[in-house]
Amino acid sequence: MTKQPADPDLLFKALADPNRRKLLDLLHAHDGRTLGELCEHLDMSRQGVTQHLGVLEAANLVATLRRGREKLHFLNPVPLQEIYERWIAKFEKPRLKALADLKQQLEKT
Amino acid sequence: MARSTFVYVTYIRTTPEKLWSALTDAQFMKQYWFGMHCECQWTAGSPWKLVSETGQVLDAGDIIEAEPPRRLVIRWRHQNKPEFKAEGDSRCTMELEPVGAAVKLSITHSIERDSSKLIEAVSGGWPKILSNLKSLLETGSAVLADPYPAATARAG
């Protein structure tokens, strides 16, 4: 495996599909599921789900563990945390400050 | 048996040796683990403790396996909150695997019970710690100095 799993393009492309986001939601609700269990919740062929899981795994959003003959899928929240720090936290701060200032103004009068 | 498991994976542009040292050096650890550090000899059988900035022992246990710079398994029991402590021993496995110019760090934290509160609690912490560790090793500085920056911003 020589691809760069930390590539943000892979991450954003992986998130840009509703079925893949649904898979992430399913894993968030109940982690450690097999392919068969995930297929039950999606109106899609087994092969289609396998492909989507492959994209999510390449973006490091899904990690797999083998337990006996089963392959279990886990949501990996680390790349989402990195998006949060890189793309969300810094834009959120000015807004929080604006709200805090507003509260202070309103409560003063 | 029912089991709660969380898996965390991050790819860090470093070497397994440097990453092993980052995971086991108490002084270095404080920079990305929000001031906390581990006290341990890092050999199989040795006691292990996670200690807060103020010296409080938050978690304790022992090293089940230590194979530098590849694999570390910790028997991990929470000490602070009674409801987490009551859940008993959890197991935290850290695996380091070179991938190209990076190292794949996989952390698996599990406990032999369904819907574990401890595992739910650590699942909020690990992504932040690992994201900080990655930034620190790759750029020389941690991103988050505070685990709850939004809460601090509101309070300030």
Tab-separated table of C-alpha atoms in Angstrom:
chain	number	residue	atom	x	y	z
A	1	MET	CA	0.000	0.000	0.000
A	2	THR	CA	1.752	3.162	-1.168
A	3	LYS	CA	-1.118	5.680	-1.244
A	4	GLN	CA	-1.031	8.599	1.141
A	5	PRO	CA	-3.906	8.046	3.575
A	6	ALA	CA	-3.412	11.497	5.098
A	7	ASP	CA	-4.289	13.162	1.766
A	8	PRO	CA	-7.141	15.609	2.514
A	9	ASP	CA	-8.502	15.195	-1.049
A	10	LEU	CA	-9.179	11.508	-0.341
A	11	LEU	CA	-10.953	12.502	2.853
A	12	PHE	CA	-13.214	15.152	1.337
A	13	LYS	CA	-14.021	12.953	-1.679
A	14	ALA	CA	-14.932	10.123	0.669
A	15	LEU	CA	-17.302	12.426	2.563
A	16	ALA	CA	-18.887	13.773	-0.633
A	17	ASP	CA	-21.234	10.814	-1.093
A	18	PRO	CA	-24.507	10.291	0.794
A	19	ASN	CA	-24.152	6.501	0.937
A	20	ARG	CA	-20.698	6.774	2.434
A	21	ARG	CA	-21.921	9.309	4.980
A	22	LYS	CA	-24.727	6.891	5.821
A	23	LEU	CA	-22.147	4.144	6.372
A	24	LEU	CA	-20.276	6.463	8.773
A	25	ASP	CA	-23.545	7.172	10.630
A	26	LEU	CA	-24.278	3.450	10.846
A	27	LEU	CA	-20.838	2.789	12.301
A	28	HIS	CA	-21.194	5.725	14.664
A	29	ALA	CA	-24.454	4.246	15.983
A	30	HIS	CA	-22.954	0.782	16.325
A	31	ASP	CA	-19.286	0.144	15.718
A	32	GLY	CA	-17.551	-3.078	14.771
A	33	ARG	CA	-19.987	-4.357	12.127
A	34	THR	CA	-19.409	-6.885	9.386
A	35	LEU	CA	-20.055	-6.209	5.695
A	36	GLY	CA	-23.229	-8.324	5.884
A	37	GLU	CA	-24.613	-6.285	8.800
A	38	LEU	CA	-23.930	-3.022	6.980
A	39	CYS	CA	-25.574	-4.308	3.776
A	40	GLU	CA	-28.853	-4.863	5.645
A	41	HIS	CA	-29.190	-1.088	6.085
A	42	LEU	CA	-28.385	-0.007	2.550
A	43	ASP	CA	-30.436	-0.482	-0.581
A	44	MET	CA	-27.419	-1.498	-2.610
A	45	SER	CA	-25.555	-4.565	-3.832
A	46	ARG	CA	-22.966	-6.173	-1.568
A	47	GLN	CA	-20.360	-5.236	-4.147
A	48	GLY	CA	-21.445	-1.578	-4.033
A	49	VAL	CA	-21.133	-1.473	-0.250
A	50	THR	CA	-17.693	-3.109	-0.497
A	51	GLN	CA	-16.568	-0.382	-2.897
A	52	HIS	CA	-17.833	2.423	-0.667
A	53	LEU	CA	-16.137	0.853	2.364
A	54	GLY	CA	-12.917	0.674	0.308
A	55	VAL	CA	-13.082	4.440	-0.372
A	56	LEU	CA	-13.721	5.128	3.323
A	57	GLU	CA	-10.839	2.873	4.338
A	58	ALA	CA	-8.468	4.539	1.848
A	59	ALA	CA	-9.363	7.893	3.419
A	60	ASN	CA	-8.709	6.361	6.852
A	61	LEU	CA	-12.281	7.058	7.943
A	62	VAL	CA	-12.898	3.361	8.469
A	63	ALA	CA	-10.508	0.901	10.095
A	64	THR	CA	-10.927	-2.858	9.972
A	65	LEU	CA	-10.035	-5.564	12.441
A	66	ARG	CA	-10.097	-9.302	11.854
A	67	ARG	CA	-11.776	-11.416	14.472
A	68	GLY	CA	-11.583	-15.069	13.497
A	69	ARG	CA	-13.070	-15.326	10.023
A	70	GLU	CA	-14.937	-12.036	10.367
A	71	LYS	CA	-13.755	-8.631	9.220
A	72	LEU	CA	-15.167	-5.934	11.494
A	73	HIS	CA	-15.501	-2.293	10.406
A	74	PHE	CA	-14.884	0.556	12.821
A	75	LEU	CA	-15.398	4.269	12.425
A	76	ASN	CA	-12.041	5.997	12.771
A	77	PRO	CA	-12.754	9.485	14.146
A	78	VAL	CA	-9.157	10.749	13.914
A	79	PRO	CA	-9.347	12.294	10.390
A	80	LEU	CA	-12.619	14.041	11.314
A	81	GLN	CA	-10.900	15.531	14.344
A	82	GLU	CA	-8.142	16.762	12.014
A	83	ILE	CA	-10.738	18.398	9.725
A	84	TYR	CA	-12.273	19.995	12.788
A	85	GLU	CA	-8.960	21.477	13.891
A	86	ARG	CA	-7.888	22.529	10.415
A	87	TRP	CA	-11.183	23.776	8.971
A	88	ILE	CA	-13.756	24.368	11.685
A	89	ALA	CA	-12.245	25.452	14.998
A	90	LYS	CA	-10.522	28.525	13.573
A	91	PHE	CA	-13.707	29.803	11.909
A	92	GLU	CA	-15.798	29.075	14.954
A	93	LYS	CA	-13.739	31.191	17.360
A	94	PRO	CA	-14.665	34.676	16.017
A	95	ARG	CA	-18.341	33.695	16.115
A	96	LEU	CA	-18.100	32.551	19.718
A	97	LYS	CA	-16.383	35.805	20.611
A	98	ALA	CA	-19.127	37.784	18.833
A	99	LEU	CA	-21.767	35.928	20.843
A	100	ALA	CA	-19.883	36.485	24.081
A	101	ASP	CA	-19.586	40.222	23.279
A	102	LEU	CA	-23.294	40.413	22.438
A	103	LYS	CA	-24.215	38.715	25.718
A	104	GLN	CA	-22.008	41.120	27.622
A	105	GLN	CA	-23.556	44.144	25.868
A	106	LEU	CA	-27.110	42.971	26.459
A	107	GLU	CA	-26.576	42.092	30.078
A	108	LYS	CA	-24.914	45.421	30.821
A	109	THR	CA	-28.052	47.448	30.020
B	1	MET	CA	-18.854	-12.403	25.178
B	2	ALA	CA	-20.084	-8.848	24.597
B	3	ARG	CA	-17.371	-6.357	24.025
B	4	SER	CA	-17.010	-2.605	23.481
B	5	THR	CA	-14.183	-1.677	21.174
B	6	PHE	CA	-12.926	1.558	19.696
B	7	VAL	CA	-10.286	1.686	17.024
B	8	TYR	CA	-8.240	4.747	16.146
B	9	VAL	CA	-5.837	4.937	13.253
B	10	THR	CA	-3.554	7.757	12.248
B	11	TYR	CA	-0.693	7.969	9.771
B	12	ILE	CA	2.221	10.057	10.997
B	13	ARG	CA	5.213	11.072	8.897
B	14	THR	CA	7.921	9.822	11.252
B	15	THR	CA	9.847	6.629	12.067
B	16	PRO	CA	8.617	3.800	14.326
B	17	GLU	CA	11.503	4.540	16.735
B	18	LYS	CA	10.585	8.239	17.085
B	19	LEU	CA	6.904	7.388	17.477
B	20	TRP	CA	7.673	4.743	20.120
B	21	SER	CA	9.711	7.283	22.014
B	22	ALA	CA	6.880	9.871	21.711
B	23	LEU	CA	4.439	7.323	23.142
B	24	THR	CA	6.645	6.366	26.076
B	25	ASP	CA	8.591	9.497	27.064
B	26	ALA	CA	6.817	11.200	29.994
B	27	GLN	CA	8.111	14.709	29.236
B	28	PHE	CA	7.327	14.519	25.521
B	29	MET	CA	3.893	13.049	26.229
B	30	LYS	CA	2.804	16.089	28.273
B	31	GLN	CA	3.020	18.212	25.114
B	32	TYR	CA	0.282	16.327	23.276
B	33	TRP	CA	-1.633	14.577	26.091
B	34	PHE	CA	-2.994	17.805	27.619
B	35	GLY	CA	-0.403	17.881	30.386
B	36	MET	CA	-0.902	14.248	31.384
B	37	HIS	CA	1.860	11.662	31.329
B	38	CYS	CA	2.448	7.970	31.914
B	39	GLU	CA	4.712	6.526	34.566
B	40	CYS	CA	6.067	3.185	33.449
B	41	GLN	CA	9.201	1.143	32.696
B	42	TRP	CA	7.592	-0.052	29.422
B	43	THR	CA	8.524	-3.716	29.817
B	44	ALA	CA	6.077	-6.610	30.078
B	45	GLY	CA	4.789	-6.960	33.635
B	46	SER	CA	5.753	-3.478	34.780
B	47	PRO	CA	3.120	-1.275	36.438
B	48	TRP	CA	1.628	1.557	34.378
B	49	LYS	CA	-0.059	4.791	35.485
B	50	LEU	CA	-1.619	7.755	33.688
B	51	VAL	CA	-1.043	10.820	35.850
B	52	SER	CA	-2.696	14.250	35.554
B	53	GLU	CA	-0.875	17.580	35.618
B	54	THR	CA	-1.700	17.885	39.312
B	55	GLY	CA	-0.299	14.433	40.111
B	56	GLN	CA	-3.613	12.574	40.367
B	57	VAL	CA	-3.568	8.960	39.118
B	58	LEU	CA	-6.390	8.794	36.546
B	59	ASP	CA	-5.808	5.289	35.224
B	60	ALA	CA	-3.585	2.448	36.350
B	61	GLY	CA	-2.670	-1.055	35.276
B	62	ASP	CA	0.279	-2.929	33.876
B	63	ILE	CA	2.056	-3.726	30.637
B	64	ILE	CA	0.874	-6.985	29.083
B	65	GLU	CA	3.173	-6.863	26.043
B	66	ALA	CA	5.981	-4.490	25.047
B	67	GLU	CA	7.788	-5.023	21.787
B	68	PRO	CA	9.573	-1.769	20.853
B	69	PRO	CA	9.055	-0.162	18.361
B	70	ARG	CA	6.120	-2.299	17.148
B	71	ARG	CA	3.563	-3.229	19.765
B	72	LEU	CA	2.417	-2.254	23.210
B	73	VAL	CA	-0.490	-3.731	25.176
B	74	ILE	CA	-1.667	-2.083	28.408
B	75	ARG	CA	-4.104	-3.468	30.978
B	76	TRP	CA	-5.927	-0.231	31.754
B	77	ARG	CA	-8.264	0.447	34.661
B	78	HIS	CA	-9.777	3.802	35.398
B	79	GLN	CA	-9.177	5.095	38.970
B	80	ASN	CA	-10.994	8.401	39.281
B	81	LYS	CA	-14.719	8.050	38.547
B	82	PRO	CA	-16.454	5.186	40.437
B	83	GLU	CA	-18.750	4.285	37.498
B	84	PHE	CA	-15.784	3.800	35.155
B	85	LYS	CA	-13.661	2.036	37.768
B	86	ALA	CA	-16.502	-0.419	38.391
B	87	GLU	CA	-16.286	-1.576	34.772
B	88	GLY	CA	-12.934	-3.210	35.550
B	89	ASP	CA	-9.959	-3.781	33.287
B	90	SER	CA	-9.887	-2.563	29.724
B	91	ARG	CA	-7.158	-3.342	27.228
B	92	CYS	CA	-5.364	-0.799	25.097
B	93	THR	CA	-3.260	-2.076	22.209
B	94	MET	CA	-0.944	0.228	20.258
B	95	GLU	CA	0.508	-1.040	17.001
B	96	LEU	CA	3.123	0.788	14.921
B	97	GLU	CA	3.593	-0.241	11.325
B	98	PRO	CA	5.810	1.550	8.765
B	99	VAL	CA	3.902	2.531	5.582
B	100	GLY	CA	6.071	4.311	3.014
B	101	ALA	CA	7.472	7.463	4.615
B	102	ALA	CA	4.939	7.287	7.430
B	103	VAL	CA	3.997	5.082	10.363
B	104	LYS	CA	0.499	3.723	10.771
B	105	LEU	CA	-0.413	3.990	14.443
B	106	SER	CA	-3.432	1.866	15.396
B	107	ILE	CA	-4.886	2.088	18.867
B	108	THR	CA	-7.528	-0.433	19.876
B	109	HIS	CA	-9.192	0.149	23.222
B	110	SER	CA	-11.649	-2.515	24.331
B	111	ILE	CA	-13.394	-3.939	27.354
B	112	GLU	CA	-15.334	-7.182	27.807
B	113	ARG	CA	-18.738	-5.598	28.308
B	114	ASP	CA	-21.486	-4.104	26.199
B	115	SER	CA	-22.059	-0.296	25.989
B	116	SER	CA	-19.073	0.560	28.170
B	117	LYS	CA	-19.077	4.066	29.654
B	118	LEU	CA	-15.300	4.005	29.938
B	119	ILE	CA	-14.857	3.229	26.255
B	120	GLU	CA	-17.389	5.921	25.383
B	121	ALA	CA	-15.420	8.415	27.486
B	122	VAL	CA	-11.991	7.569	26.056
B	123	SER	CA	-13.444	7.719	22.554
B	124	GLY	CA	-13.771	11.486	22.927
B	125	GLY	CA	-10.186	11.832	24.087
B	126	TRP	CA	-8.169	9.582	21.788
B	127	PRO	CA	-8.875	11.413	18.490
B	128	LYS	CA	-7.730	14.715	20.037
B	129	ILE	CA	-4.613	13.184	21.577
B	130	LEU	CA	-3.641	11.425	18.342
B	131	SER	CA	-4.325	14.457	16.216
B	132	ASN	CA	-2.122	16.514	18.560
B	133	LEU	CA	0.612	13.877	18.492
B	134	LYS	CA	0.571	13.845	14.683
B	135	SER	CA	0.890	17.653	14.484
B	136	LEU	CA	3.635	17.676	17.082
B	137	LEU	CA	5.746	15.043	15.322
B	138	GLU	CA	5.165	16.443	11.834
B	139	THR	CA	5.325	20.193	12.474
B	140	GLY	CA	6.936	20.551	15.893
B	141	SER	CA	3.881	22.026	17.618
B	142	ALA	CA	0.613	20.660	18.971
B	143	VAL	CA	-2.675	22.082	17.639
B	144	LEU	CA	-4.765	21.940	20.770
B	145	ALA	CA	-3.332	23.128	24.058
B	146	ASP	CA	-6.714	22.636	25.685
B	147	PRO	CA	-8.932	19.583	25.094
B	148	TYR	CA	-12.101	21.732	25.104
B	149	PRO	CA	-11.174	24.972	23.276
B	150	ALA	CA	-14.786	25.973	22.480
B	151	ALA	CA	-15.813	25.737	26.142
B	152	THR	CA	-12.871	27.921	27.149
B	153	ALA	CA	-13.735	30.477	24.474
B	154	ARG	CA	-17.287	30.693	25.805
B	155	ALA	CA	-16.129	31.024	29.383
B	156	GLY	CA	-13.623	33.764	28.503
